[in-house]
PDB file of C-alpha atoms in Angstrom:
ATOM      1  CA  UNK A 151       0.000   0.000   0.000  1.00 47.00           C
ATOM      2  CA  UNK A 152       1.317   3.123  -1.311  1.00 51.00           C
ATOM      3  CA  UNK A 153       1.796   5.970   1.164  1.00 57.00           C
ATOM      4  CA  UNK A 154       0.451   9.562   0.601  1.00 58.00           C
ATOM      5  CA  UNK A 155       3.226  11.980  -0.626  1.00 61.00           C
ATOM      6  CA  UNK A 156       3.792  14.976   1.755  1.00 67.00           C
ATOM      7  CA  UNK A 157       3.190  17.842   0.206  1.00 68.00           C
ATOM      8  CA  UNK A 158       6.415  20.232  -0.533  1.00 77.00           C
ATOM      9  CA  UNK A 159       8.110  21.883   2.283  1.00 90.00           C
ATOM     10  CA  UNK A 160       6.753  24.932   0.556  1.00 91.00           C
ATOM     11  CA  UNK A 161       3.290  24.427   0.807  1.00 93.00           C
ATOM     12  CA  UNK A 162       4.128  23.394   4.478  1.00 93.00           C
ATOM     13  CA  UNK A 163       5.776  27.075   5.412  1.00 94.00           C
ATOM     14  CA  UNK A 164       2.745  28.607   3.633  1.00 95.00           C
ATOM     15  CA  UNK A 165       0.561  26.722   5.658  1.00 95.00           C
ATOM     16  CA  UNK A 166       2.382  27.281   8.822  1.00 96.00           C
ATOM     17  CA  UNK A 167       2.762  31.044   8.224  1.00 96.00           C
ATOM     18  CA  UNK A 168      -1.257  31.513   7.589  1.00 96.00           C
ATOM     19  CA  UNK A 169      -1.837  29.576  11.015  1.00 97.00           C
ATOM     20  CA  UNK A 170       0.575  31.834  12.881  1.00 96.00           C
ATOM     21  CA  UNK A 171      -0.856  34.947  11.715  1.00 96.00           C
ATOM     22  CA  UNK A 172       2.492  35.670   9.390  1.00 97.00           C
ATOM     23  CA  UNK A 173       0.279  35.492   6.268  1.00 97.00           C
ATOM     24  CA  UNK A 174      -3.376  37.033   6.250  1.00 98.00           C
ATOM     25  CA  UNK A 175      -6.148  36.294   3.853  1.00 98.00           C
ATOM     26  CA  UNK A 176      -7.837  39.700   2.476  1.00 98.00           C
ATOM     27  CA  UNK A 177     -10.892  39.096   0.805  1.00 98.00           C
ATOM     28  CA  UNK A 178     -10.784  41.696  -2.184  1.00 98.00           C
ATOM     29  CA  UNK A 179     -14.721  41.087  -2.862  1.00 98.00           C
ATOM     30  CA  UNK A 180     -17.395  43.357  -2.506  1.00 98.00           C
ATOM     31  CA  UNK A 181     -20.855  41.661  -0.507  1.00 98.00           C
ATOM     32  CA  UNK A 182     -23.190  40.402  -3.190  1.00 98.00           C
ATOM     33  CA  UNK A 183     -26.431  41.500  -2.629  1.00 97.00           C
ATOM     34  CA  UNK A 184     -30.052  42.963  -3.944  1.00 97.00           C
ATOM     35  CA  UNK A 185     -28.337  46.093  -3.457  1.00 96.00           C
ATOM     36  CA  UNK A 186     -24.912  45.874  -5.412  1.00 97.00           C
ATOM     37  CA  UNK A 187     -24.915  48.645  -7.881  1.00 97.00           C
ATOM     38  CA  UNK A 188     -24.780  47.079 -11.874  1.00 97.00           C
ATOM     39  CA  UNK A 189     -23.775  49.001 -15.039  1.00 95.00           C
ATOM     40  CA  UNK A 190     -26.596  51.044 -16.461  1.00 93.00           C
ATOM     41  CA  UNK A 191     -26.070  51.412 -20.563  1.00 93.00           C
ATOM     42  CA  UNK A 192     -27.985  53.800 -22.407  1.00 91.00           C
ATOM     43  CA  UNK A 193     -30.794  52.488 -24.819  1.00 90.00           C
ATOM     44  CA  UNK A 194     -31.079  50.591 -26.878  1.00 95.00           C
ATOM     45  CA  UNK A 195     -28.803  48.023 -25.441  1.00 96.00           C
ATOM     46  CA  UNK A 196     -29.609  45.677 -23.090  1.00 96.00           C
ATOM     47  CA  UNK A 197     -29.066  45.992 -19.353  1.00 96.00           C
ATOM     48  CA  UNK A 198     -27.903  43.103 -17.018  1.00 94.00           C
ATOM     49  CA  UNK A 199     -30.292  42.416 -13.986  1.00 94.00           C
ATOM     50  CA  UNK A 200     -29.710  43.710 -10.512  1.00 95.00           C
ATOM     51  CA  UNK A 201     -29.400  40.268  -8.365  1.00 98.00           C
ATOM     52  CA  UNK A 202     -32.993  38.980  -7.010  1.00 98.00           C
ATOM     53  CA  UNK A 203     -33.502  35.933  -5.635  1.00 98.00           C
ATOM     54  CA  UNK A 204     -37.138  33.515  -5.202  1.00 98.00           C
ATOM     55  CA  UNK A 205     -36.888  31.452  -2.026  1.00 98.00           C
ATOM     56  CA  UNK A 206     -37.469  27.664  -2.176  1.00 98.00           C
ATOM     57  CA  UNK A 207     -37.595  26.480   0.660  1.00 98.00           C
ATOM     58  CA  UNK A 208     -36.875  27.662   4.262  1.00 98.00           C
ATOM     59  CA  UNK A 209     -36.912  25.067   7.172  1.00 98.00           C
ATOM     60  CA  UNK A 210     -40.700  24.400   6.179  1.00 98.00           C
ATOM     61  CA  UNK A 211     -43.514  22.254   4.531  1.00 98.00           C
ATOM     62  CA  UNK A 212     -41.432  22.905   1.061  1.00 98.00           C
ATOM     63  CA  UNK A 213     -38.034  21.657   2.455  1.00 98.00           C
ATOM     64  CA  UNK A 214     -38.386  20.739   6.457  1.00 98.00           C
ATOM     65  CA  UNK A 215     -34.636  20.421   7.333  1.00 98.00           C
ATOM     66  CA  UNK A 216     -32.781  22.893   4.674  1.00 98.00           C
ATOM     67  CA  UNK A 217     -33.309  26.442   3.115  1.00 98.00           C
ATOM     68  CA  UNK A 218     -32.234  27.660  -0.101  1.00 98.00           C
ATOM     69  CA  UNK A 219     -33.387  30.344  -3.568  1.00 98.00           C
ATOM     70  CA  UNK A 220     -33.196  30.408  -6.819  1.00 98.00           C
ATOM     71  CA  UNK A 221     -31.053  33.314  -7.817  1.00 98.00           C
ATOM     72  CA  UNK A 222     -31.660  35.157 -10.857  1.00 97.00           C
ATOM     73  CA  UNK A 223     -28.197  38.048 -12.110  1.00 97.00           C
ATOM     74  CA  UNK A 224     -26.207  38.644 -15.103  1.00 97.00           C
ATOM     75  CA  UNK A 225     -22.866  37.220 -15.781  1.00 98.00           C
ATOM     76  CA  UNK A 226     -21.383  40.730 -15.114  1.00 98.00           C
ATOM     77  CA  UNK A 227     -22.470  41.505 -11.518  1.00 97.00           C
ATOM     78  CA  UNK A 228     -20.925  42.571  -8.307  1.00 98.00           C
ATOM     79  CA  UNK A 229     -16.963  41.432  -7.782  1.00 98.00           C
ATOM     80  CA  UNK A 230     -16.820  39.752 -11.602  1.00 98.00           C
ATOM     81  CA  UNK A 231     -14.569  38.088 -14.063  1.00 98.00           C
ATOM     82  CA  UNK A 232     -14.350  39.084 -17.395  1.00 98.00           C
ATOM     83  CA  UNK A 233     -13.379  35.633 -19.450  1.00 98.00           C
ATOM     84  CA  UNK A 234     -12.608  36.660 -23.532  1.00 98.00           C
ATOM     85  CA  UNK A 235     -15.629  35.334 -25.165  1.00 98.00           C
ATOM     86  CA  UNK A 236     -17.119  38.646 -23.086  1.00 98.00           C
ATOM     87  CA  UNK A 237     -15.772  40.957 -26.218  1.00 98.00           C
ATOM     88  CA  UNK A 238     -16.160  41.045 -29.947  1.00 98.00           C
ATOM     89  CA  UNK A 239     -12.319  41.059 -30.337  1.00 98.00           C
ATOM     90  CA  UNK A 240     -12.246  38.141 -27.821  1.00 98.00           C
ATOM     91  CA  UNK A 241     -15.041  35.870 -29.202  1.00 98.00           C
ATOM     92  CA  UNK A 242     -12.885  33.300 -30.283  1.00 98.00           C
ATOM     93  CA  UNK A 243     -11.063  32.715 -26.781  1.00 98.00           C
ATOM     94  CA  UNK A 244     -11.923  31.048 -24.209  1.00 98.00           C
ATOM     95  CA  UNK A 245     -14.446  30.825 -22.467  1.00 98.00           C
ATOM     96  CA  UNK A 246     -14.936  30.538 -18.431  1.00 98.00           C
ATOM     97  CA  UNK A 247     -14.368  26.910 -18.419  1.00 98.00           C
ATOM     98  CA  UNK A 248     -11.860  27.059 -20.238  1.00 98.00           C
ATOM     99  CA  UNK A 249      -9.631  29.589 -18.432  1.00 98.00           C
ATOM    100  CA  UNK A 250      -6.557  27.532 -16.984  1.00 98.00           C
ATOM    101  CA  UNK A 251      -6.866  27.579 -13.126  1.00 98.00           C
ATOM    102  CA  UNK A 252      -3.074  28.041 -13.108  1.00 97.00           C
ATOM    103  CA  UNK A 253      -3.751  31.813 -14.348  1.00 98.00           C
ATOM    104  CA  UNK A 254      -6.483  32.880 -11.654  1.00 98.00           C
ATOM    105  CA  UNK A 255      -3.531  32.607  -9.267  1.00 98.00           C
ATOM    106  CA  UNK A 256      -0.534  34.942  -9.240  1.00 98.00           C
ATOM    107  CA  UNK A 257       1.218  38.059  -8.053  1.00 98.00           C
ATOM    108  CA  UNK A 258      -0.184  41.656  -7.745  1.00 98.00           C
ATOM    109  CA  UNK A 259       0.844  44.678  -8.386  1.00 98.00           C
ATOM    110  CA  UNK A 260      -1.217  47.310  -6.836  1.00 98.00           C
ATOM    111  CA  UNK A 261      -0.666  51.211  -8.251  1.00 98.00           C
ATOM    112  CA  UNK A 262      -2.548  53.619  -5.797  1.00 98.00           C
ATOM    113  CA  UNK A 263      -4.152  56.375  -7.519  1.00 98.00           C
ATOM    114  CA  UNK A 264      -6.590  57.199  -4.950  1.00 98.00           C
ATOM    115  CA  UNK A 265      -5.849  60.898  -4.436  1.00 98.00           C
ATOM    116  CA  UNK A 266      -5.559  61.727  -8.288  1.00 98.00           C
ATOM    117  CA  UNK A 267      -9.033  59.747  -8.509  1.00 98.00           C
ATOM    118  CA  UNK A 268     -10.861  61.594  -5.498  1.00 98.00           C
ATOM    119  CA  UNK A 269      -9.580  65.178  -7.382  1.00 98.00           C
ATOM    120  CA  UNK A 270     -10.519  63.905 -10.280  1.00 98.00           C
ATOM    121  CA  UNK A 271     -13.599  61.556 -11.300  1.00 98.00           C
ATOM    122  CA  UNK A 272     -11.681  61.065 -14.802  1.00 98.00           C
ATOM    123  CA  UNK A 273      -9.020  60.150 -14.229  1.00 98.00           C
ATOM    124  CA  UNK A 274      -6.611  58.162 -16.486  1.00 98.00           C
ATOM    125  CA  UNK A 275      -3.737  55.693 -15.813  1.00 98.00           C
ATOM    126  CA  UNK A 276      -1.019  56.264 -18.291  1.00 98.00           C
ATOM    127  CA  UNK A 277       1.719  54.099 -19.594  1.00 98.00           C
ATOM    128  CA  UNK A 278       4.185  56.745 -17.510  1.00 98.00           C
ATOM    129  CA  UNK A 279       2.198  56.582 -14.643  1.00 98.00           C
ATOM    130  CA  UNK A 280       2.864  52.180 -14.645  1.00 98.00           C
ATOM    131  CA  UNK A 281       6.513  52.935 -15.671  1.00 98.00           C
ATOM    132  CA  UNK A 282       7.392  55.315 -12.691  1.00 98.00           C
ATOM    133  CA  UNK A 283       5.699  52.530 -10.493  1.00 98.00           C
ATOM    134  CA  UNK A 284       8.011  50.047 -12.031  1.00 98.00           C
ATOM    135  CA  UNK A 285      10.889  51.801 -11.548  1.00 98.00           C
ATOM    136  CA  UNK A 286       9.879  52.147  -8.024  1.00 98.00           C
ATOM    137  CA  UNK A 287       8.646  48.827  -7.224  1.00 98.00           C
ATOM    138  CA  UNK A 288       9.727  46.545  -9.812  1.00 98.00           C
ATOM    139  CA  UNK A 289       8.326  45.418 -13.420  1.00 98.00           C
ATOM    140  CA  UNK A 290       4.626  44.160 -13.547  1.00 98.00           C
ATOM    141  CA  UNK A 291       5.252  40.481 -12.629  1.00 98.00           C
ATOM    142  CA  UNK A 292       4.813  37.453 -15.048  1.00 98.00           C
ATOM    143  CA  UNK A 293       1.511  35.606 -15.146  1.00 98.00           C
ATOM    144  CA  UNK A 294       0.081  38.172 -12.436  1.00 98.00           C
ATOM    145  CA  UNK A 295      -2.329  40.885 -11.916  1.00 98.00           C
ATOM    146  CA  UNK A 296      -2.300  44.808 -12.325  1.00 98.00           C
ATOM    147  CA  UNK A 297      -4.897  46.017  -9.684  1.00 99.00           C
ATOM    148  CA  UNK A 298      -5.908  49.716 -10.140  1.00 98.00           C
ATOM    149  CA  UNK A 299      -6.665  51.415  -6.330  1.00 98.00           C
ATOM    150  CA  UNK A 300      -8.741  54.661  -6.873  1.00 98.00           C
ATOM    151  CA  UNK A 301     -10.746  54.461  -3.821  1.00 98.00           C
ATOM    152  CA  UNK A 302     -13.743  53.586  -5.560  1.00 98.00           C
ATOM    153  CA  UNK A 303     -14.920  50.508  -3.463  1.00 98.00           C
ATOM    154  CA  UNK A 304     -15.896  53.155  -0.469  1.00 98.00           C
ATOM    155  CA  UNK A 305     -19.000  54.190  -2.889  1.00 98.00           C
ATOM    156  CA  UNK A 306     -20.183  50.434  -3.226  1.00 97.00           C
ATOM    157  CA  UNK A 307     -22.910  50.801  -1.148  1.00 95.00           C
ATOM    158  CA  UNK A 308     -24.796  53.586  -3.440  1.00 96.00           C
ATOM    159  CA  UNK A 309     -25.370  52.970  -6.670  1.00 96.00           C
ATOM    160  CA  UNK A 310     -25.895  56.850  -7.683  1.00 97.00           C
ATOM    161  CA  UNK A 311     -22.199  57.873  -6.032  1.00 98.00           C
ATOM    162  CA  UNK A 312     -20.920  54.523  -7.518  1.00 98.00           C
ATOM    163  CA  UNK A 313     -22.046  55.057 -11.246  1.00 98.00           C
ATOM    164  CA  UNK A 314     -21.399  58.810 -10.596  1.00 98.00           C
ATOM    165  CA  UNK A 315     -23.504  59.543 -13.957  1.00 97.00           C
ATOM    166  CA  UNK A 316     -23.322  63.432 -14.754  1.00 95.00           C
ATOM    167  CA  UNK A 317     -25.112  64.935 -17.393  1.00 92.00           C
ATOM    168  CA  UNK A 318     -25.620  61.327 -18.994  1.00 90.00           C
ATOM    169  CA  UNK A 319     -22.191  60.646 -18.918  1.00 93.00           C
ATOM    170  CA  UNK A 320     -20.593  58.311 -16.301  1.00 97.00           C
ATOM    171  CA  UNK A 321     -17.290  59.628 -14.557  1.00 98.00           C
ATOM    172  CA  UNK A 322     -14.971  56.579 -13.128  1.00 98.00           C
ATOM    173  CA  UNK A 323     -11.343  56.478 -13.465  1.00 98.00           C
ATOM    174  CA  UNK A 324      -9.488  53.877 -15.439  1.00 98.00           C
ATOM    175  CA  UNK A 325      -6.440  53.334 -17.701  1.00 98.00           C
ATOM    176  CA  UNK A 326      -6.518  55.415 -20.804  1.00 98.00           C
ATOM    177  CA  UNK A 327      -6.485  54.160 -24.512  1.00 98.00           C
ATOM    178  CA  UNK A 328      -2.767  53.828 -24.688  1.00 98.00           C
ATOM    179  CA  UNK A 329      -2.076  52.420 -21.449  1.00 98.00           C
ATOM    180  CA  UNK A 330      -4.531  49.820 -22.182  1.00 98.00           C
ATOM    181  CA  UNK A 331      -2.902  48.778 -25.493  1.00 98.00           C
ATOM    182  CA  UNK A 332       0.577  48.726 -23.760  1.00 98.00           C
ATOM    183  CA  UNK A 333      -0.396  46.439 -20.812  1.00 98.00           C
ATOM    184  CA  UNK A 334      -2.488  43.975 -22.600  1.00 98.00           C
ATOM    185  CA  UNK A 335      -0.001  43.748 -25.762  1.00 98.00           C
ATOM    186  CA  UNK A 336       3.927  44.920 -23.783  1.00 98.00           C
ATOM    187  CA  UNK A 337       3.522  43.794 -20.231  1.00 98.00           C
ATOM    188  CA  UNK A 338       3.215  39.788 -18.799  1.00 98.00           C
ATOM    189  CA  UNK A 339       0.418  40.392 -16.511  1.00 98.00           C
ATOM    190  CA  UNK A 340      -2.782  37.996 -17.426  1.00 98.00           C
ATOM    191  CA  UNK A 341      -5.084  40.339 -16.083  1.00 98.00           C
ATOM    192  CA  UNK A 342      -6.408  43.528 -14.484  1.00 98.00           C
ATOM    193  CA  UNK A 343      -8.542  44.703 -11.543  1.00 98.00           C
ATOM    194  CA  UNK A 344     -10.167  47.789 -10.565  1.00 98.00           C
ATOM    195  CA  UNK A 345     -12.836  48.847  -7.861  1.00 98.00           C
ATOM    196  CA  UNK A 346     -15.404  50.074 -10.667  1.00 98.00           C
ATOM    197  CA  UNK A 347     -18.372  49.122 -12.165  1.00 98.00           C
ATOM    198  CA  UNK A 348     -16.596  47.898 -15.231  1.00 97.00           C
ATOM    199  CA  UNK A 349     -12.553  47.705 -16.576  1.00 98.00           C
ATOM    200  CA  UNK A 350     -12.455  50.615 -18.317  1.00 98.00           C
ATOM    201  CA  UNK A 351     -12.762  54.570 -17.771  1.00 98.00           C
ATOM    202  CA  UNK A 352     -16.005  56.382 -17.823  1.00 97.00           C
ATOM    203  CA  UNK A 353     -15.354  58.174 -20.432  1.00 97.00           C
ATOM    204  CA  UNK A 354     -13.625  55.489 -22.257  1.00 98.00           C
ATOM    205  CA  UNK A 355     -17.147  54.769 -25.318  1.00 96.00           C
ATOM    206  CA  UNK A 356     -15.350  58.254 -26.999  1.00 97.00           C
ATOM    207  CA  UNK A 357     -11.400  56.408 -27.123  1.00 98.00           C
ATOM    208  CA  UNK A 358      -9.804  54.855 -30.242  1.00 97.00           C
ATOM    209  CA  UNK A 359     -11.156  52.125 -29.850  1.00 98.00           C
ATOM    210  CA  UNK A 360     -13.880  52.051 -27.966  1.00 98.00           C
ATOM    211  CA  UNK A 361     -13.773  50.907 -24.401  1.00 98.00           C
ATOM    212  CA  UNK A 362      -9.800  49.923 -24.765  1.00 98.00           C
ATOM    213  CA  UNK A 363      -9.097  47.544 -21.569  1.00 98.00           C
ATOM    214  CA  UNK A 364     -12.147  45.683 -23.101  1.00 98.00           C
ATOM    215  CA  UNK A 365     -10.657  45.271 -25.830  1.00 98.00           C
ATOM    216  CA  UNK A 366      -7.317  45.321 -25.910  1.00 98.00           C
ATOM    217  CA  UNK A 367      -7.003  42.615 -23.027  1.00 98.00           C
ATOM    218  CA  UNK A 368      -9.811  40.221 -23.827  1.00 98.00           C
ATOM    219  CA  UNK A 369      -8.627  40.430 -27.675  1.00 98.00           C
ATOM    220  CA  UNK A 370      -5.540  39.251 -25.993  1.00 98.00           C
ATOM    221  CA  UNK A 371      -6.733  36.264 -24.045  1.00 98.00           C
ATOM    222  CA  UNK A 372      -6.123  38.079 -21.036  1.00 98.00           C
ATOM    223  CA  UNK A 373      -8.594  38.825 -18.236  1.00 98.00           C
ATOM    224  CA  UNK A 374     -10.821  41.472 -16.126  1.00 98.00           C
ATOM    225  CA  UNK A 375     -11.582  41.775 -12.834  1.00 98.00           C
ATOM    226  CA  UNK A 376     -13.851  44.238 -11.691  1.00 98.00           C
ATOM    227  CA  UNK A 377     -15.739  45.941  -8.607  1.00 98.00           C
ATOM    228  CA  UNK A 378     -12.946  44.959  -6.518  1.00 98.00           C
ATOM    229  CA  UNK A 379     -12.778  46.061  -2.166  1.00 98.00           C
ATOM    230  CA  UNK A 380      -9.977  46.238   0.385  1.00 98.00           C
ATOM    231  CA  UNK A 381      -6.793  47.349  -2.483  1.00 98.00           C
ATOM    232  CA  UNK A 382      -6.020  49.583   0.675  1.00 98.00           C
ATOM    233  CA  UNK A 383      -4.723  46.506   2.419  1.00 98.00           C
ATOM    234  CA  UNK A 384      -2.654  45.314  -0.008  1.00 98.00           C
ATOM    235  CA  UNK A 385       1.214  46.127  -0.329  1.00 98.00           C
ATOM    236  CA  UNK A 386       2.282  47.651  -4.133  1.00 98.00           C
ATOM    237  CA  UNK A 387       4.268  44.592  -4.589  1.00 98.00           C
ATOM    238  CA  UNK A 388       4.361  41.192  -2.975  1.00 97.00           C
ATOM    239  CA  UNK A 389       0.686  40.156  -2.645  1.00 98.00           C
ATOM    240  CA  UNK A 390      -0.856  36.824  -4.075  1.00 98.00           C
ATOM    241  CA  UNK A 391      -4.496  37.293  -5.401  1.00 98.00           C
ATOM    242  CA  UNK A 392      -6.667  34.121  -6.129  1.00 98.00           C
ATOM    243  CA  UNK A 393      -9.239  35.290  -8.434  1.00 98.00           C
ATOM    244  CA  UNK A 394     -12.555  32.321  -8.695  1.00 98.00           C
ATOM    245  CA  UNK A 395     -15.149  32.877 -10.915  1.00 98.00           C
ATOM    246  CA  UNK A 396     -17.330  29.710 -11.493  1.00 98.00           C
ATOM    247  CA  UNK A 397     -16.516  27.649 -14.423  1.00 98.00           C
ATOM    248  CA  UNK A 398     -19.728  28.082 -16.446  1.00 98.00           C
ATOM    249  CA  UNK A 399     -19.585  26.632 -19.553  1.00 98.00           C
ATOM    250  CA  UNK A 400     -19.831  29.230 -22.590  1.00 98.00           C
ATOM    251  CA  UNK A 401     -19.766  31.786 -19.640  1.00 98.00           C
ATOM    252  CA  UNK A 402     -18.714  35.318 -20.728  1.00 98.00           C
ATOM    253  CA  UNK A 403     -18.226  35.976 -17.097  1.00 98.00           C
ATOM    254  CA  UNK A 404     -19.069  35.294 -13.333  1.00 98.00           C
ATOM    255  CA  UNK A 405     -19.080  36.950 -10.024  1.00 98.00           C
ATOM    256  CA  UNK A 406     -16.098  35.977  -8.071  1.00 98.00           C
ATOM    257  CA  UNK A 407     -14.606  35.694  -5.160  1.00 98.00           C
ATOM    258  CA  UNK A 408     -11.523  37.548  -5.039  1.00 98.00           C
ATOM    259  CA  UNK A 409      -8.666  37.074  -2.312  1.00 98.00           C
ATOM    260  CA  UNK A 410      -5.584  37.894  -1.231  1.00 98.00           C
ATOM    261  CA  UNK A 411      -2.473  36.848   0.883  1.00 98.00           C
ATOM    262  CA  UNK A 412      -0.588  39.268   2.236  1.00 98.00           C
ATOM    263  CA  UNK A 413       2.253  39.717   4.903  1.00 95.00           C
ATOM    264  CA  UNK A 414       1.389  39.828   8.239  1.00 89.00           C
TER     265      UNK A 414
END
């Protein structure tokens, strides 16, 4: 009778280090909920459902020893993946079950432009902006994620301030046409995160082309991760995000659970 390998002394210091406090789990996902603002597009396109849910049973005649609902939401709700099937340039890619688990795992780099967000709604990340971080904290690492902190997740909990629609037009920061291009086509990371509604900028249905992280990335076979919490936590370099989206067949994209180990 064979015996069960141990698992690598790695794996053994990791799991050592998370009992004695030396790692810490951040959960990077905002609470799911009736209540969790969704992206609003202007007719005549179709909007994506606001999560509502039709209870089947709850410790009763229907189901005496167990509760549970039906839930009804879009793809793109809450804390979400973006798989590449989600875009035109994408549709050939893959699909949610067919993104390799190996790639929702890996390093983070986390740029902080809360303060340039906060004086001003639309703001843009530019290729400069990424390079001075680099040159500060190291190149974008290989197989990981860029994660964009603007200090949008502390306007989750209203849709109105979240959204932050003006005049019909909705101001949210995000990376600008160029830098979009650059990271998804120059840079190793598989994918990006940001605390708004959706991957790109506001402002970003008037850039050439239209909606560029969207785009650009997805086109790429690389991924999107949006409505993220808690970047505040993280370090700019050295955190490991776990990004879990379900694997829906033919899914365009999923809410996730997004989380992150960190230093203690």
């Amino acid at each position: 009778m064979s015996s069960i390998p141990r698992s690598p002394a790695l794996l053994d210091d990791l799991a050592g280090a998370l009992a004695a406090g030396a790692v810490r789990v951040v959960d990077l996902t905002q609470p799911l909920s009736e209540r969790t603002p969704v992206l609003q597009l202007p007719e005549p396109f179709a909007n994506t459902p606001a999560l509502s849910r039709r209870e089947l049973s709850h410790f009763d005649e229907r189901g005496p020893a167990w509760a549970w609902s039906v839930l009804e939401l879009g793809e793109h709700t809450g804390t979400h993946f973006d798989a590449p099937i989600h875009w035109i340039t994408g549709r050939d890619g893959e699909d949610l079950a067919s993104v390799p688990a190996g790639r929702l795992v890996g390093p983070a780099a986390v740029i902080d432009k809360s303060a340039e967000a906060a004086a001003d709604p639309d703001y843009l990340l530019t290729v400069a902006d990424v390079q001075a971080f680099e040159a500060e904290h190291g190149a974008l690492p290989a197989g990981g994620w860029l994660l964009l902190r603007t200090g949008w997740d502390a306007r989750a909990d209203n849709q109105a301030a979240f959204l932050n629609v003006e005049d019909g037009r909705p101001r949210t920061p995000g990376p600008d046409a160029e830098c979009a291009r650059w990271l998804a086509e120059e840079t190793p990371i598989v994918g990006i995160g940001v605390e708004t509604v959706g991957t790109d900028a506001g402002s970003a249905g008037g850039f050439d082309p239209p909606f560029p992280v969207h785009s650009h990335f997805l086109g790429a076979g690389k991924y999107g991760v949006t409505q993220l919490a808690n970047l505040a936590l993280l370090p700019p370099a050295g955190a490991i995000v776990v990004v879990a989206p379900l694997r829906l067949v033919d899914g365009t994209g999923s809410p996730a659970r997004v989380l992150a180990l960190v230093p203690g």
